[in-house]
């Protein structure tokens, strides 16, 4: 079966992906709601910024993060002075990099789900005595269930699969930054094709299940259906 | 006399408890309205699309953020230069044009949504609303399983159950086909009968005005053209309210006799009577009928009285009609005013003028309750 090292890499990957998904969801939901509803001129700028990681090579993103967070970088200097130390080559560094890298995969499904909610629905809630916050939790979130689920699955899966950014900023420290994709790369480098096969197969199955699940969400579409007129 | 029309006449003298005034500019459209409304009954906001009637309703609900104005109901002020209550703080019930049910909730949870949050609503209000709208059998359904008519009934019940101080209807039948409209109208009449709160009802459909209105506010391009009781609006000498481009009269009365053999019912009009088709009425029932000007002929007092449905009337005004050959004659029977369109020649041949006694022969009526 899997070696102790492979097992460790697998668990670390899951830990990273879960942490990133939770953090992105907590900040992504209010941010996406604002992005979907605001008429501010900032929105188009921010939408473009959020989408950047989609087209930027991961190595470029990792390179800049390394510079920013490193001991000579502007953020790195601050964190050093605060006594936190520097983020590169730590788990926290991976989390920060992954948050930026997976950002569009959280924000885009959320924004389209929120945009699909008609203003009328919110007006109805307000005439039924619901404040804006109340309506957000009692109407908007339940109606956006499929969008939220899509965001969770995509963010999690995308974080599991990342390689370039992690290699740049995290390196290859077992138990700290050595995730599955790096481990597979290592195995191939050391000609251990058997071990690479095992991990690769796991990733293959994981990806397939994820995509099937996403299709299932899209089919069901939960509560998007408007009231039928007969 | 119909309790509804009693209310109308009374409310013009008594203290009016709803006062509103709004100004709003949206591009080329300007809303500028000031109104006092009767304390009970249905006030219809009537006018072509784009005249601002829906916008005015949204102002009352607090949904128009840019609107500036004043609104008071009883001793509560919702809008003034100092205050602007958020929509969810206003004791309104709002029925939207399309049913607008929450699709993630069952029918029952849709009804409960507002009740849980409203201060003055109770389980009893909910039960009443459910029974008035006849939706007991729909409670456990999903909203997507409802027909358009059923969904709108649930929408009305949901607004009603909040025990609001004022009910606002935004063309509640406009999104439905004619069969569904006929299905819902009786329920709206029930709501009207059972509630003693003011109701604002936006529509541009003439039958709904004839059937439901106690008071009519006619709007044009953001301003109020006239605001009066339905009967006064229809018999306004200078500018009679035309429903579907027709002059008409709406009469309310009690059924006093029933002729089983010929399927007719007799309703009282002041101290006179009018035979109408019997829609399974019982003696004592309140009925509301609409008589179109084209369905009334005018005769002088020497005509034979063998005709059915001949009323003794007095001509109180004669005004120019749409064509130079036509005049519109206003003739009163007791408190009811009939508007009749006749040619000037006929009027001259009959020797009738303002102040003359005349006979009105009513050829047909449209029954509205």
XYZ file of C-alpha atoms in Angstrom:
599
model
C 0.000 0.000 0.000
C 0.990 3.648 0.435
C 4.217 4.459 2.199
C 4.205 6.580 5.368
C 5.562 9.509 3.356
C 2.830 9.214 0.741
C 0.197 8.993 3.450
C 1.598 12.099 5.088
C 1.550 13.980 1.774
C -2.042 12.910 1.195
C -3.202 14.099 4.629
C -1.304 17.372 4.269
C -2.997 17.969 0.906
C -6.427 17.389 2.460
C -5.582 19.693 5.368
C -4.423 22.414 2.997
C -7.439 22.122 0.716
C -9.926 22.157 3.622
C -8.282 25.147 5.294
C -8.201 27.121 2.066
C -11.813 26.232 1.190
C -13.139 27.293 4.597
C -11.240 30.601 4.606
C -12.179 31.419 1.021
C -15.834 30.656 1.682
C -16.003 32.837 4.780
C -14.513 35.828 2.966
C -15.742 34.941 -0.519
C -19.473 34.883 0.248
C -19.811 38.479 1.492
C -17.298 39.708 -1.094
C -19.114 37.970 -3.960
C -22.462 39.306 -2.738
C -21.058 42.800 -2.822
C -19.524 42.191 -6.266
C -22.830 40.838 -7.607
C -24.979 43.675 -6.253
C -22.767 46.744 -6.227
C -22.962 49.388 -8.935
C -19.542 50.695 -7.900
C -16.972 51.352 -10.605
C -14.522 49.274 -8.595
C -16.339 46.049 -9.462
C -14.983 45.617 -12.989
C -11.461 46.279 -11.770
C -11.846 43.815 -8.895
C -13.481 41.194 -11.109
C -10.486 41.348 -13.436
C -8.084 41.153 -10.497
C -9.850 38.135 -9.045
C -9.681 36.340 -12.403
C -5.920 36.947 -12.791
C -4.810 33.599 -11.324
C -6.808 31.858 -14.087
C -4.411 32.982 -16.806
C -1.238 33.837 -14.898
C 1.355 30.994 -14.949
C 1.468 29.572 -11.384
C 5.226 30.042 -11.352
C 4.816 33.780 -11.950
C 2.319 34.033 -9.092
C 4.617 31.966 -6.869
C 7.615 34.076 -7.804
C 5.943 37.355 -6.829
C 4.590 35.858 -3.616
C 8.058 34.602 -2.760
C 9.430 38.115 -3.231
C 6.585 39.774 -1.279
C 6.546 37.336 1.625
C 10.281 36.597 1.736
C 12.585 38.154 4.386
C 13.500 41.045 2.025
C 9.933 41.604 0.746
C 7.647 44.380 2.052
C 5.241 41.956 3.736
C 8.028 39.687 4.889
C 9.730 42.591 6.666
C 6.521 43.413 8.537
C 5.853 39.817 9.539
C 9.442 39.435 10.727
C 9.160 42.552 12.847
C 5.857 41.350 14.291
C 7.649 38.189 15.353
C 5.589 35.935 13.091
C 8.604 35.092 10.963
C 8.415 34.671 7.198
C 5.802 32.656 5.332
C 7.699 30.995 2.470
C 8.480 27.312 3.105
C 5.788 27.037 5.818
C 2.268 25.581 5.795
C 0.817 29.060 6.433
C 2.684 30.287 3.358
C 1.044 27.525 1.322
C -2.364 28.551 2.651
C -1.810 32.183 1.667
C -0.574 31.257 -1.799
C -3.425 28.782 -2.338
C -6.022 31.344 -1.277
C -4.844 33.685 -3.994
C -4.418 30.927 -6.519
C -7.900 29.415 -5.951
C -9.694 32.731 -5.463
C -11.463 32.778 -8.881
C -12.778 29.265 -8.323
C -14.616 30.461 -5.220
C -15.701 33.894 -6.377
C -16.936 33.175 -9.898
C -19.565 30.505 -9.068
C -20.727 32.567 -6.102
C -21.066 35.762 -8.107
C -23.069 34.041 -10.855
C -25.328 32.390 -8.270
C -25.924 35.715 -6.512
C -26.475 37.559 -9.789
C -29.176 35.040 -10.678
C -31.272 36.168 -7.721
C -33.723 38.803 -8.943
C -33.928 42.110 -7.089
C -37.645 41.365 -6.857
C -36.927 38.414 -4.546
C -35.166 40.734 -2.112
C -38.010 43.234 -2.326
C -40.483 40.499 -1.515
C -38.443 39.550 1.541
C -38.355 43.167 2.680
C -42.135 43.543 2.364
C -42.362 40.410 4.514
C -40.492 42.225 7.301
C -37.034 40.756 6.655
C -34.084 43.120 7.083
C -31.282 42.977 4.517
C -29.121 40.681 6.694
C -32.086 38.495 7.571
C -33.023 38.148 3.892
C -29.428 37.277 3.023
C -29.438 34.282 5.360
C -33.073 33.218 4.934
C -33.458 33.745 1.179
C -30.213 34.455 -0.667
C -28.069 31.650 0.779
C -30.726 28.919 0.433
C -31.451 29.997 -3.146
C -27.710 29.973 -3.930
C -27.151 26.471 -2.593
C -25.967 24.995 -5.871
C -23.618 27.917 -6.536
C -22.121 27.607 -3.054
C -21.691 23.857 -3.439
C -20.025 24.369 -6.815
C -17.673 26.927 -5.273
C -16.735 24.508 -2.471
C -16.038 21.600 -4.806
C -14.092 23.673 -7.326
C -11.994 25.430 -4.680
C -11.186 22.210 -2.888
C -10.337 20.309 -6.062
C -8.288 23.133 -7.517
C -6.254 23.471 -4.312
C -5.605 19.731 -4.231
C -4.282 19.878 -7.780
C -1.941 22.845 -7.552
C 1.758 22.353 -8.172
C 3.618 25.329 -9.570
C 2.807 27.850 -6.867
C 3.589 25.358 -4.128
C 6.903 24.428 -5.666
C 7.852 28.120 -5.807
C 6.776 29.151 -2.343
C 6.658 25.976 -0.326
C 9.441 23.831 -1.630
C 9.360 20.198 -0.598
C 9.405 19.796 3.187
C 7.756 16.537 4.343
C 4.837 17.139 6.700
C 5.031 20.905 6.158
C 4.818 21.664 2.454
C 5.162 18.332 0.689
C 1.736 17.832 -0.903
C 0.664 14.979 -3.196
C 1.461 16.694 -6.497
C 5.001 17.466 -5.294
C 5.366 13.937 -3.958
C 4.453 12.484 -7.355
C 7.006 14.756 -8.996
C 9.599 13.516 -6.474
C 8.794 9.881 -7.154
C 9.198 10.389 -10.880
C 12.471 12.286 -10.361
C 13.803 9.323 -8.360
C 12.471 6.834 -10.967
C 10.056 5.287 -8.405
C 7.269 4.819 -10.997
C 5.341 2.353 -8.829
C 4.793 4.887 -6.039
C 4.025 7.608 -8.610
C 1.400 5.297 -10.155
C -0.406 4.774 -6.843
C -0.688 8.487 -6.009
C -1.521 9.421 -9.587
C -4.333 6.882 -9.679
C -5.771 8.328 -6.463
C -5.675 11.828 -7.982
C -7.243 10.543 -11.193
C -10.146 8.948 -9.333
C -10.543 12.033 -7.139
C -10.746 14.309 -10.185
C -13.286 12.089 -11.903
C -15.514 11.907 -8.823
C -15.306 15.682 -8.421
C -16.394 16.337 -11.997
C -19.234 13.824 -11.747
C -20.395 15.508 -8.571
C -20.309 18.927 -10.251
C -22.440 17.608 -13.101
C -24.898 16.277 -10.555
C -25.140 19.687 -8.861
C -25.756 21.360 -12.203
C -28.479 18.897 -13.132
C -30.315 19.341 -9.865
C -29.912 23.092 -9.837
C -31.730 22.992 -6.524
C -33.948 25.989 -6.092
C -33.164 28.011 -9.212
C -36.436 27.098 -10.882
C -38.847 30.048 -11.012
C -42.559 29.600 -10.350
C -44.212 28.054 -13.359
C -47.023 29.934 -15.068
C -49.758 27.726 -16.372
C -77.421 50.556 0.298
C -74.158 48.692 -0.238
C -71.892 48.997 2.795
C -68.988 49.658 0.450
C -70.631 52.672 -1.133
C -71.770 53.896 2.277
C -68.145 53.884 3.286
C -67.244 55.843 0.207
C -69.722 58.578 0.833
C -68.926 58.760 4.513
C -65.197 58.853 4.064
C -65.411 62.029 2.064
C -66.682 63.860 5.102
C -64.853 62.069 7.893
C -61.231 62.454 8.837
C -59.025 60.805 6.237
C -56.341 58.750 7.869
C -54.004 58.000 4.978
C -52.078 60.926 3.583
C -49.323 60.702 1.037
C -47.210 62.978 -1.094
C -44.278 61.882 -3.242
C -41.841 63.346 -5.697
C -39.485 61.246 -7.774
C -37.568 61.836 -10.990
C -36.296 58.998 -13.136
C -34.842 60.278 -16.372
C -37.720 61.889 -18.274
C -40.334 60.530 -15.892
C -41.494 62.724 -13.030
C -43.779 61.584 -10.276
C -45.466 64.336 -8.329
C -48.422 63.252 -6.290
C -50.315 64.330 -3.183
C -53.341 62.371 -2.028
C -55.660 61.732 0.862
C -57.209 58.299 0.896
C -60.304 56.783 2.478
C -59.646 54.803 5.640
C -61.242 51.622 4.324
C -62.077 50.036 1.027
C -60.175 49.691 -2.205
C -58.616 52.730 -3.807
C -57.721 51.904 -7.386
C -54.758 53.665 -8.947
C -55.835 53.726 -12.577
C -53.996 54.839 -15.673
C -52.025 53.731 -18.713
C -48.745 51.903 -18.245
C -45.953 54.346 -17.523
C -48.241 56.794 -15.702
C -46.427 56.108 -12.431
C -49.067 54.139 -10.560
C -46.762 51.239 -9.730
C -43.969 53.649 -8.805
C -46.345 55.389 -6.389
C -47.225 52.048 -4.809
C -43.527 51.233 -4.438
C -42.983 54.605 -2.764
C -45.595 53.701 -0.154
C -43.826 50.381 0.428
C -40.477 52.159 0.799
C -39.019 50.310 -2.188
C -38.132 53.482 -4.122
C -34.921 54.599 -2.461
C -34.715 57.895 -4.368
C -38.257 58.996 -3.567
C -38.816 61.990 -1.331
C -42.125 62.618 0.288
C -44.579 62.156 3.080
C -46.685 59.222 4.176
C -48.829 58.855 7.252
C -51.376 56.298 8.276
C -53.306 57.017 11.456
C -50.756 58.464 13.832
C -47.815 56.668 12.203
C -45.494 58.562 9.874
C -43.479 56.366 7.512
C -42.035 59.032 5.252
C -41.282 62.637 6.005
C -38.343 64.979 5.522
C -36.981 63.596 8.795
C -37.849 59.917 8.583
C -37.715 57.236 5.927
C -38.729 53.901 7.305
C -37.077 50.853 5.730
C -39.537 48.624 3.837
C -39.354 45.865 6.448
C -40.372 48.296 9.202
C -43.619 49.273 7.463
C -46.830 47.469 8.393
C -47.736 46.752 4.773
C -48.948 43.744 2.859
C -47.639 43.811 -0.707
C -48.961 41.659 -3.522
C -46.636 41.713 -6.503
C -47.656 41.417 -10.136
C -46.108 37.984 -10.498
C -46.691 35.588 -7.600
C -43.090 35.945 -6.285
C -43.179 33.009 -3.919
C -39.868 31.808 -2.500
C -39.060 28.688 -4.475
C -36.875 27.218 -1.732
C -39.793 27.118 0.706
C -43.026 25.136 0.724
C -46.333 26.982 0.460
C -46.744 26.783 4.209
C -43.248 28.124 4.899
C -43.863 30.938 2.425
C -46.897 31.916 4.491
C -44.981 31.582 7.746
C -41.994 33.595 6.520
C -43.602 36.965 7.182
C -45.590 35.897 10.243
C -42.415 34.881 12.073
C -41.050 38.378 11.554
C -44.110 40.642 11.771
C -44.827 42.150 15.172
C -48.608 42.232 14.970
C -49.282 39.029 13.081
C -50.561 35.941 14.823
C -51.381 32.344 13.952
C -55.007 33.438 13.883
C -54.292 35.973 11.138
C -52.680 33.179 9.153
C -55.642 30.839 9.574
C -58.009 33.604 8.472
C -55.903 34.432 5.439
C -55.740 30.752 4.472
C -59.491 30.368 4.698
C -60.344 33.647 2.916
C -58.158 32.648 -0.034
C -59.237 29.003 0.089
C -55.758 27.522 -0.001
C -56.024 24.919 2.779
C -55.352 22.115 0.303
C -52.140 23.711 -1.018
C -50.211 24.145 2.220
C -47.958 21.097 1.919
C -47.224 21.650 -1.790
C -43.994 22.874 -3.264
C -44.363 26.266 -4.901
C -43.267 24.922 -8.295
C -46.256 22.570 -8.283
C -48.774 25.443 -8.147
C -50.600 26.923 -11.121
C -50.243 30.670 -11.694
C -53.651 31.345 -10.144
C -52.946 29.217 -7.080
C -49.550 30.822 -6.613
C -51.088 34.294 -6.701
C -53.701 33.268 -4.139
C -50.882 32.116 -1.871
C -49.137 35.435 -2.552
C -52.241 37.362 -1.489
C -52.697 35.209 1.613
C -49.043 35.755 2.512
C -49.558 39.537 2.439
C -52.870 39.327 4.277
C -51.522 37.110 7.051
C -49.150 39.870 8.152
C -52.147 41.710 9.604
C -51.025 44.871 7.785
C -52.236 48.417 8.285
C -52.494 48.876 4.526
C -52.623 46.382 1.662
C -50.863 47.192 -1.588
C -51.742 45.351 -4.795
C -49.550 45.829 -7.861
C -51.635 44.574 -10.804
C -52.135 41.216 -9.075
C -54.024 39.753 -12.038
C -51.970 41.171 -14.895
C -49.733 38.124 -15.293
C -52.679 35.711 -15.447
C -54.897 34.601 -18.325
C -58.627 35.389 -18.329
C -59.681 32.090 -16.769
C -57.259 32.567 -13.864
C -58.467 36.148 -13.420
C -62.025 34.905 -13.073
C -60.742 32.336 -10.575
C -59.112 34.957 -8.345
C -61.551 37.875 -8.524
C -64.092 36.329 -6.124
C -61.291 35.914 -3.579
C -60.318 39.554 -3.958
C -63.937 40.536 -3.325
C -63.884 38.399 -0.190
C -60.715 40.097 0.980
C -62.384 43.438 0.391
C -65.498 42.438 2.330
C -63.600 41.070 5.310
C -61.011 43.773 5.781
C -61.559 47.209 7.183
C -58.138 48.587 6.232
C -57.234 50.807 3.292
C -56.165 48.972 0.160
C -54.290 50.492 -2.761
C -54.841 48.576 -5.964
C -52.867 49.335 -9.119
C -54.465 48.316 -12.398
C -55.206 49.404 -15.932
C -57.915 46.774 -16.396
C -61.416 48.255 -16.574
C -63.316 45.218 -15.235
C -61.217 45.196 -12.061
C -62.052 48.858 -11.480
C -65.781 48.265 -12.007
C -65.740 45.235 -9.747
C -63.481 46.249 -6.906
C -63.043 49.997 -6.667
C -64.620 52.152 -3.998
C -62.428 55.095 -4.796
C -60.539 55.808 -8.010
C -57.363 57.793 -8.458
C -56.761 58.456 -12.147
C -53.118 59.085 -12.977
C -51.459 60.462 -16.082
C -47.728 60.991 -16.646
C -46.846 60.991 -12.990
C -49.635 63.241 -11.754
C -53.092 62.719 -10.339
C -55.861 63.674 -12.777
C -58.722 62.979 -10.393
C -59.376 61.301 -7.082
C -62.962 60.529 -6.141
C -65.387 57.760 -5.278
C -66.045 55.345 -8.141
C -69.595 56.600 -8.747
C -68.521 60.229 -8.622
C -65.622 59.537 -10.993
C -67.871 57.784 -13.495
C -70.421 60.582 -13.387
C -67.974 63.461 -13.394
C -69.733 65.843 -15.794
C -66.665 67.429 -17.286
C -64.385 64.387 -17.379
C -66.320 61.157 -16.888
C -64.029 58.236 -16.095
C -64.162 55.925 -19.093
C -63.588 52.244 -18.455
C -62.469 50.593 -21.702
C -63.295 53.893 -23.431
C -66.964 53.586 -22.440
C -69.006 55.835 -20.214
C -70.865 53.814 -17.620
C -72.493 53.815 -14.206
C -71.877 51.448 -11.337
C -74.923 50.788 -9.167
C -75.078 49.048 -5.831
C -78.241 47.762 -4.271
C -80.031 44.981 -2.453
C -81.946 42.149 -4.056
C -85.567 42.678 -3.056
C -87.483 40.233 -5.247
C -86.739 37.087 -7.213
C -88.653 35.876 -10.254
C -87.905 32.158 -10.401
C -89.880 31.529 -13.600
C -87.905 34.006 -15.725
C -84.602 33.728 -13.813
C -84.557 37.361 -12.880
C -83.724 39.207 -9.697
C -84.936 42.640 -8.761
C -82.503 45.087 -7.166
C -83.418 48.331 -5.480
C -82.129 51.584 -6.942
C -83.134 54.288 -4.478
C -86.908 53.931 -4.280
C -87.086 52.314 -7.727
C -86.122 48.880 -8.971
C -84.129 47.222 -11.721
C -84.541 43.657 -12.992
C -81.258 41.869 -13.591
C -80.363 38.287 -14.564
C -80.453 36.130 -11.466
C -76.952 34.796 -10.699
C -78.280 32.576 -7.902
C -78.925 35.601 -5.713
C -80.894 35.464 -2.497
C -83.172 38.191 -1.214
C -81.127 40.670 0.766
C -77.883 40.048 -1.179
C -75.809 43.094 -2.056
C -75.207 43.368 -5.766
C -73.061 45.642 -7.838
C -73.889 46.144 -11.502
C -72.401 48.239 -14.246
C -74.616 49.936 -16.812
C -72.931 51.211 -19.951
C -74.080 54.495 -21.446
C -74.767 52.816 -24.784
C -77.174 50.388 -23.090
C -79.467 53.121 -21.772
C -82.040 54.897 -23.894
C -83.660 58.146 -23.020
C -87.348 58.864 -23.361
C -89.591 61.726 -22.342
C -92.272 61.084 -19.788
C -95.045 60.357 -22.311
C -93.574 57.062 -23.500
C -95.394 53.827 -22.834
C -94.491 52.221 -19.574
C -94.803 48.676 -20.881
C -91.035 48.393 -21.104
C -89.108 46.525 -18.481
C -86.517 48.409 -16.478
C -87.699 51.931 -16.944
C -86.457 54.341 -14.303
C -87.737 57.789 -13.522
C -84.851 60.197 -13.670
C -84.041 63.860 -13.668
C -81.604 65.370 -16.133
C -79.003 67.353 -14.212
C -76.416 68.129 -16.862
C -75.855 67.961 -20.618
C -72.321 68.086 -21.997
C -70.715 67.774 -25.401
C -69.969 64.210 -26.489
C -67.026 62.952 -28.500
C -68.666 63.745 -31.843
C -70.341 67.116 -32.523
C -73.637 65.263 -33.079
C -73.478 63.720 -29.601
C -74.134 64.884 -26.083
C -73.607 63.134 -22.779
C -76.636 63.444 -20.561
C -76.281 63.045 -16.822
C -79.510 61.921 -15.205
C -80.026 61.057 -11.561
C -82.155 58.349 -10.016
C -82.104 58.983 -6.294
C -78.414 59.174 -5.421
C -77.294 57.329 -8.541
C -76.188 59.217 -11.605
C -76.516 57.683 -15.057
C -74.439 58.830 -17.999
C -76.203 58.423 -21.337
C -74.843 59.228 -24.763
C -77.488 60.471 -27.224
C -77.611 62.568 -30.389
C -78.432 66.253 -30.109
C -81.269 65.723 -32.566
C -82.903 63.046 -30.425
C -82.641 65.278 -27.405
C -84.274 68.159 -29.326
C -87.056 65.908 -30.674
C -87.781 64.665 -27.158
C -87.826 68.228 -25.913
C -85.525 67.403 -23.011
C -83.170 69.800 -21.271
C -81.450 70.303 -17.946
C -84.023 69.985 -15.181
C -86.458 67.851 -17.261
C -87.893 64.635 -15.926
C -87.006 61.780 -18.215
C -87.326 58.051 -18.426
C -84.280 55.820 -18.658
C -84.707 52.435 -20.220
C -81.905 50.128 -19.151
C -81.388 47.497 -21.834
C -78.636 45.462 -20.250
C -76.400 45.341 -17.221
C -73.083 43.739 -16.376
C -73.242 42.047 -13.012
C -70.132 42.446 -10.854
C -71.095 40.637 -7.675
